[in-house]
Coordinates of C-alpha atoms and ligand atoms in Angstrom, one line a residue:
M1 CA -21.0 3.4 14.7
K2 CA -18.5 1.8 17.1
V3 CA -15.1 2.1 15.1
A4 CA -12.2 -0.1 16.2
V5 CA -9.1 2.1 15.3
F6 CA -6.0 0.6 14.8
S7 CA -2.1 1.2 14.5
T8 CA -3.4 4.8 16.9
K9 CA -0.5 7.6 17.9
A10 CA -1.1 10.3 19.7
Y11 CA -1.7 12.5 17.0
D12 CA -4.5 10.3 15.4
R13 CA -6.1 10.0 18.7
Q14 CA -5.8 13.9 19.1
F15 CA -7.1 14.8 15.6
L16 CA -9.7 12.2 15.6
S17 CA -11.4 12.9 18.6
A18 CA -11.5 16.7 17.7
I19 CA -13.4 15.9 15.4
N20 CA -15.7 13.2 16.5
S21 CA -18.4 14.8 18.5
P22 CA -19.4 12.3 21.6
T23 CA -23.0 11.4 20.3
Q24 CA -21.3 10.4 16.7
H25 CA -19.4 7.4 16.9
E26 CA -18.1 5.1 19.2
L27 CA -14.2 5.0 18.9
V28 CA -12.1 2.7 20.6
F29 CA -8.6 3.1 20.1
F30 CA -5.9 0.3 19.6
E31 CA -2.1 0.8 19.3
P32 CA -1.3 -2.5 17.4
R33 CA -1.3 -2.8 13.5
L34 CA -4.3 -4.5 12.5
N35 CA -3.5 -7.4 11.0
R36 CA -4.5 -11.8 11.1
D37 CA -2.8 -12.0 14.7
T38 CA -4.6 -8.3 15.9
A39 CA -8.0 -8.7 14.2
I40 CA -9.6 -10.2 17.3
L41 CA -9.7 -7.0 18.9
A42 CA -12.1 -6.1 16.6
A43 CA -14.8 -8.4 17.7
G44 CA -18.0 -7.0 17.6
F45 CA -17.2 -3.8 15.9
P46 CA -18.7 -3.2 12.7
A47 CA -16.1 -0.9 11.7
V48 CA -12.2 -0.5 11.1
C49 CA -10.4 2.0 10.8
V50 CA -6.7 1.7 9.7
F51 CA -3.4 3.1 8.4
V52 CA -0.5 2.8 5.3
H53 CA 1.1 -0.2 7.6
D54 CA -2.0 -2.5 8.8
Q55 CA -2.0 -6.0 7.3
V56 CA -5.8 -6.1 5.6
D57 CA -5.2 -9.1 3.8
A58 CA -8.0 -12.1 2.7
L59 CA -6.8 -14.0 6.4
T60 CA -7.0 -10.8 8.5
L61 CA -10.6 -9.6 6.7
E62 CA -12.3 -13.2 6.7
L63 CA -11.4 -12.9 10.9
L64 CA -13.1 -9.8 10.8
A65 CA -16.3 -10.6 8.9
S66 CA -16.6 -13.5 10.7
R67 CA -17.0 -11.4 13.8
G68 CA -19.2 -8.4 12.4
T69 CA -16.9 -6.3 10.4
R70 CA -18.7 -4.6 7.6
L71 CA -16.2 -1.4 7.0
V72 CA -13.2 -0.9 6.2
V73 CA -12.1 2.8 6.8
L74 CA -8.8 4.1 5.3
R75 CA -7.3 6.9 6.6
C76 CA -4.9 7.1 4.0
A77 CA -4.9 7.2 0.2
G78 CA -3.1 4.2 -0.5
F79 CA -4.5 1.0 -0.2
N80 CA -2.1 -1.2 -1.6
N81 CA -1.9 -3.0 1.8
V82 CA -6.0 -4.0 1.2
D83 CA -6.7 -6.9 -0.3
L84 CA -10.2 -5.8 -2.3
Q85 CA -11.1 -8.7 -4.2
A86 CA -11.6 -10.7 -0.7
A87 CA -13.3 -7.5 0.9
A88 CA -15.5 -7.7 -2.3
D89 CA -16.1 -11.3 -1.9
L90 CA -16.5 -11.4 1.9
G91 CA -19.4 -8.0 1.8
I92 CA -17.2 -5.5 3.3
T93 CA -17.0 -2.0 2.2
V94 CA -13.6 -0.3 1.5
V95 CA -13.3 3.4 1.9
R96 CA -10.4 6.0 2.0
V97 CA -9.2 9.6 1.9
P98 CA -7.9 10.0 -1.6
A99 CA -6.4 13.7 -1.2
Y100 CA -5.7 15.3 2.3
S101 CA -2.2 16.5 2.2
P102 CA -0.8 17.5 -1.5
Y103 CA 0.7 20.8 -0.5
G104 CA 2.2 19.1 2.4
V105 CA 3.8 16.3 0.4
A106 CA 5.1 18.8 -2.4
E107 CA 6.5 21.5 0.3
H108 CA 8.4 18.4 2.0
A109 CA 9.9 17.1 -1.5
V110 CA 11.2 20.9 -1.9
G111 CA 12.7 20.3 1.6
L112 CA 15.0 17.3 0.9
I113 CA 15.3 19.3 -2.5
L114 CA 16.8 22.5 -0.6
S115 CA 18.6 20.5 2.4
L116 CA 20.6 18.5 0.1
N117 CA 21.4 20.7 -2.3
R118 CA 22.8 22.9 0.6
K119 CA 23.6 20.4 2.8
I120 CA 21.5 21.8 5.8
H121 CA 21.3 18.4 7.5
R122 CA 25.6 18.5 7.7
A123 CA 25.7 22.1 8.3
Y124 CA 23.0 21.8 11.4
N125 CA 25.7 19.2 12.9
R126 CA 28.7 21.0 12.1
V127 CA 27.7 24.4 13.9
R128 CA 26.1 22.2 17.0
E129 CA 29.8 21.0 17.4
G130 CA 31.5 24.5 16.9
N131 CA 32.7 23.3 13.2
F132 CA 32.1 26.8 11.3
S133 CA 34.1 25.3 7.8
I134 CA 31.9 25.5 5.0
D135 CA 34.3 22.9 2.9
G136 CA 32.3 20.8 1.3
L137 CA 29.0 22.5 1.9
L138 CA 29.1 24.0 -2.0
G139 CA 25.5 23.7 -3.6
F140 CA 23.8 24.9 -7.1
N141 CA 21.5 27.4 -7.5
L142 CA 17.9 26.2 -8.6
H143 CA 17.5 29.1 -10.9
E144 CA 17.4 27.9 -14.5
R145 CA 18.3 23.7 -13.1
T146 CA 15.4 21.3 -15.2
V147 CA 13.2 19.4 -12.5
G148 CA 11.9 16.2 -14.2
I149 CA 8.2 15.4 -12.8
I150 CA 7.6 11.7 -12.9
G151 CA 3.6 11.7 -12.3
T152 CA 1.9 15.3 -12.8
G153 CA -1.3 14.4 -10.7
K154 CA -1.5 16.8 -7.7
I155 CA 1.2 16.6 -5.9
G156 CA 3.4 16.5 -9.2
L157 CA 1.8 19.3 -10.1
I158 CA 2.2 21.5 -7.2
L159 CA 5.9 20.5 -6.9
G160 CA 6.0 21.9 -10.4
Q161 CA 4.3 25.3 -9.2
I162 CA 6.8 25.6 -6.2
M163 CA 9.9 24.7 -8.8
K164 CA 8.5 27.4 -11.3
G165 CA 8.6 29.5 -8.6
F166 CA 12.5 28.9 -7.9
G167 CA 13.1 29.6 -11.9
C168 CA 13.6 25.9 -13.2
H169 CA 12.6 24.5 -16.0
L170 CA 10.0 21.6 -15.8
L171 CA 10.3 18.2 -17.9
A172 CA 7.2 15.7 -17.0
Y173 CA 5.9 12.1 -17.7
D174 CA 2.6 10.9 -16.8
V175 CA 0.6 8.3 -18.9
Y176 CA -1.9 11.3 -19.1
R177 CA -1.1 14.9 -19.5
N178 CA -1.9 17.2 -17.0
P179 CA -3.1 20.9 -19.0
E180 CA -2.1 23.2 -15.7
L181 CA 1.3 21.8 -15.6
E182 CA 1.6 22.6 -19.5
A183 CA 0.1 26.0 -18.6
L184 CA 3.1 26.4 -16.3
G185 CA 5.7 26.0 -19.2
G186 CA 6.0 22.3 -18.2
K187 CA 7.6 20.1 -21.3
Y188 CA 5.8 16.3 -21.2
V189 CA 8.7 14.1 -22.7
E190 CA 8.9 10.3 -22.7
L191 CA 11.2 9.1 -19.7
P192 CA 14.7 8.7 -21.1
E193 CA 14.3 12.3 -22.3
L194 CA 13.5 13.3 -18.9
F195 CA 16.0 11.2 -17.2
A196 CA 19.1 12.1 -19.4
N197 CA 18.1 16.1 -19.0
S198 CA 16.9 16.4 -15.8
D199 CA 19.0 17.8 -12.8
I200 CA 16.6 16.9 -10.4
I201 CA 14.0 14.0 -10.8
S202 CA 10.6 13.8 -8.3
L203 CA 8.4 10.8 -8.4
H204 CA 4.9 11.4 -8.0
C205 CA 3.1 8.3 -9.3
P206 CA 1.6 5.6 -7.3
L207 CA 3.1 2.2 -7.3
T208 CA 1.7 0.3 -9.6
T209 CA 3.3 -3.1 -11.4
E210 CA 4.0 -0.6 -14.3
T211 CA 6.1 2.0 -11.9
H212 CA 7.8 -0.9 -9.3
H213 CA 11.3 -0.3 -9.8
L214 CA 11.1 2.3 -12.0
I215 CA 14.4 3.2 -11.2
N216 CA 16.7 0.4 -11.4
T217 CA 19.7 -0.5 -13.1
E218 CA 19.1 0.4 -16.7
T219 CA 17.6 3.3 -16.0
I220 CA 20.1 5.0 -13.8
K221 CA 22.5 4.4 -16.4
Q222 CA 20.3 6.8 -18.7
I223 CA 20.2 9.7 -15.9
K224 CA 22.2 12.6 -16.2
A225 CA 25.4 11.9 -14.1
G226 CA 24.9 13.6 -10.7
V227 CA 21.3 13.9 -10.9
M228 CA 19.6 14.6 -7.7
L229 CA 17.0 12.0 -7.1
I230 CA 13.7 12.4 -4.8
N231 CA 11.3 9.9 -3.6
T232 CA 8.0 10.9 -1.8
S233 CA 6.0 8.6 -3.1
R234 CA 6.0 4.5 -2.9
G235 CA 9.7 3.5 -1.6
A236 CA 9.5 0.8 -4.5
L237 CA 9.2 3.1 -7.4
I238 CA 13.4 2.7 -6.5
D239 CA 15.4 -0.5 -6.5
T240 CA 17.4 0.4 -3.4
Q241 CA 20.2 -1.4 -4.1
A242 CA 20.7 -0.3 -7.7
V243 CA 20.5 3.3 -6.2
I244 CA 23.3 2.3 -3.7
E245 CA 25.0 1.3 -6.3
G246 CA 24.5 4.7 -8.4
L247 CA 25.4 6.7 -5.4
K248 CA 28.6 4.7 -4.6
S249 CA 29.6 5.6 -8.4
G250 CA 28.7 9.3 -8.2
K251 CA 25.8 9.0 -10.9
I252 CA 23.3 9.4 -8.4
G253 CA 24.6 13.0 -6.7
Y254 CA 22.0 13.4 -3.9
L255 CA 19.2 11.1 -3.4
G256 CA 16.1 11.9 -0.8
V257 CA 13.3 9.8 0.2
D258 CA 10.8 9.8 2.6
V259 CA 9.8 6.1 1.6
Y260 CA 11.7 3.3 1.6
E261 CA 10.4 -0.3 -0.1
Q262 CA 10.5 -2.3 3.3
E263 CA 9.6 0.8 5.9
S264 CA 6.8 -1.7 7.1
E265 CA 9.2 -2.7 9.7
L266 CA 10.7 0.4 10.2
F267 CA 9.0 3.9 10.2
F268 CA 6.7 5.2 12.7
E269 CA 7.9 3.4 15.5
D270 CA 11.0 4.4 17.7
L271 CA 13.6 1.9 17.3
S272 CA 16.5 3.8 18.5
G273 CA 17.3 1.4 21.2
E274 CA 17.5 -1.9 19.0
I275 CA 19.9 -3.1 16.4
I276 CA 18.0 -2.6 13.0
Q277 CA 18.6 -5.9 10.9
D278 CA 18.3 -4.1 7.4
D279 CA 21.5 -3.7 6.2
I280 CA 20.5 -2.2 2.4
F281 CA 18.8 0.9 5.0
Q282 CA 21.4 0.8 7.3
R283 CA 23.8 1.4 4.1
L284 CA 21.7 4.0 2.9
T285 CA 22.1 6.2 6.3
T286 CA 25.7 6.2 5.6
F287 CA 25.9 8.6 2.7
P288 CA 26.2 12.0 3.2
N289 CA 24.5 13.0 0.4
V290 CA 21.5 10.6 1.5
L291 CA 18.8 12.5 3.2
I292 CA 16.1 9.9 4.6
T293 CA 12.4 11.1 6.4
G294 CA 10.4 8.2 7.9
H295 CA 7.0 9.0 5.9
Q296 CA 6.3 12.2 7.4
A297 CA 5.6 14.2 4.1
F298 CA 1.9 14.2 4.8
F299 CA 2.4 15.2 8.3
T300 CA 0.8 18.3 8.8
A301 CA -2.2 19.6 11.2
E302 CA -4.3 20.2 7.8
A303 CA -3.4 16.8 6.7
L304 CA -4.9 15.2 9.9
H305 CA -7.7 17.3 10.2
N306 CA -8.7 16.8 6.2
I307 CA -7.9 13.2 7.3
A308 CA -10.3 13.4 10.2
E309 CA -13.3 15.1 8.4
T310 CA -13.0 13.0 5.3
T311 CA -12.6 9.8 7.5
F312 CA -16.1 10.6 9.4
A313 CA -17.9 11.7 5.9
N314 CA -17.1 8.4 5.1
I315 CA -18.7 6.3 7.6
A316 CA -21.4 8.7 7.5
D317 CA -22.3 7.7 3.7
I318 CA -21.9 4.2 4.6
E319 CA -24.1 4.4 8.2
K320 CA -27.0 5.9 6.1
G321 CA -26.7 4.1 3.1
R322 CA -25.6 6.9 0.6
S323 CA -23.2 6.5 -2.4
C324 CA -19.5 7.5 -1.2
P325 CA -17.0 9.1 -3.3
N326 CA -14.5 7.5 -1.5
E327 CA -15.5 3.8 -1.7
I328 CA -12.3 1.7 -3.6
R329 CA -13.2 -1.5 -5.1
A330 CA -11.3 -4.3 -6.8
Q331 CA -10.4 -3.4 -10.1
L332 CA -8.5 0.4 -9.2
P333 CA -4.9 0.4 -9.1
V334 CA -2.9 0.7 -6.0
Ligands
NAD401 P1 -2.7 11.4 -8.1 O1 -3.7 10.4 -8.2 O2 -3.2 13.0 -8.0 O3 -1.4 11.5 -9.1 C1 -0.6 10.6 -9.7 C2 -0.2 10.6 -11.1 O4 0.5 9.6 -11.4 C3 -1.5 10.7 -11.9 O5 -1.4 11.8 -12.8 C4 -1.3 9.6 -12.5 O6 -2.1 9.6 -14.1 C5 0.1 9.5 -12.7 N1 0.7 7.8 -13.1 C6 -0.1 6.8 -12.8 N2 0.8 5.7 -13.8 C7 1.7 6.3 -14.1 C8 2.8 5.8 -14.7 N3 2.7 4.4 -14.8 N4 3.5 6.5 -15.1 C9 3.7 7.8 -14.4 N5 2.9 8.6 -14.1 C10 1.8 7.5 -13.9 O7 -2.0 11.3 -6.7 P2 -1.3 12.2 -5.6 O8 -2.1 12.9 -4.5 O9 -0.2 13.3 -6.5 O10 -0.3 11.2 -4.9 C11 0.9 10.7 -5.6 C12 1.5 9.6 -4.7 O11 2.1 9.9 -3.5 C13 0.7 8.5 -4.5 O12 0.4 7.5 -5.0 C14 1.3 8.5 -3.0 O13 1.6 6.9 -3.2 C15 2.2 9.4 -2.6 N6 1.6 9.8 -1.3 C16 3.1 9.7 -0.4 C17 2.7 10.4 0.9 C18 3.7 10.5 2.0 O14 3.6 11.3 3.2 N7 5.1 10.4 1.9 C19 1.3 10.9 1.1 C20 0.4 11.0 0.1 C21 0.7 10.6 -1.1

């Protein structure tokens, strides 16, 4: 099938081309994101392949459909950027990669925890400048600390397994209990109990209307003073302004995030020569106890390989008229 691949970076081209045999699909790589202005690039392509920041809204879908596109292939799990109802109305099929890197994301969350705790991000800079003072780098033992995991699906469970290895106690909250987490000794509690008793809170639930701004001014009041808050899930789980107030007051002792509510304006691009206009984001970067990465938790060689494999399996299913287990329809939550 002829596929227009949007938001292409060098690593996408490398991993997609490596899996795609020359006789399989005709891939044409475009660097711009897909949106209503760039949809014209896909004219005559039966399929488009997109990532997390492409804007697959109703108008973009109409423009795609009017020029022959019938398939949207997401090379990611989240689909909050796709208007599924509009796609259904236009007869466009949408497929995704539901899981590609649960170990990678959980391990990245652990990386944020260890770096923030032992202040490795600060120590790295000090040593490079010949400053070998350890004043201000005091950490704490993870052993016997309590980790609160919100969302105990694939990634939350793996985080629980890793933190159990450090000798941590596990508290959990989810709309469904995961018996594997309970088998680890994890205890399901309501959110106020998790907030009040966790030394580290890590978010691993999807972004939905229920979880939007789960961490806000009111919930921060319930949190144990000095907590470490980790978010590798979706930026809008956190009300960033409220978290900044929590950091200023000391209620939040550490913040590690791989995602940010307004990240589509920033992440995945080199803006090092530009003036960042987002004052909230810029304020976050000034705290010594805040560590931000730019949506790289998934970014392992294994994940890119899995994404490419599943993407082509999805295209093959649709092309051959088979039912595709990774097709998504309008009624599912984002
Ligand atoms: P998953 O579907 O396996 O698990 C999500 C869990 O959240 C489920 O157990 C579900 O029951 C639970 N949940 C749903 N609504 C909830 C609510 N209101 N409160 C508490 N829990 C709720 O998903 P996963 O593979 O573990 O991924 C988790 C999240 O990680 C994804 O939603 C995605 O946003 C994010 N993610 C981030 C990256 C990255 O690179 N930073 C990569 C992949 C996924």
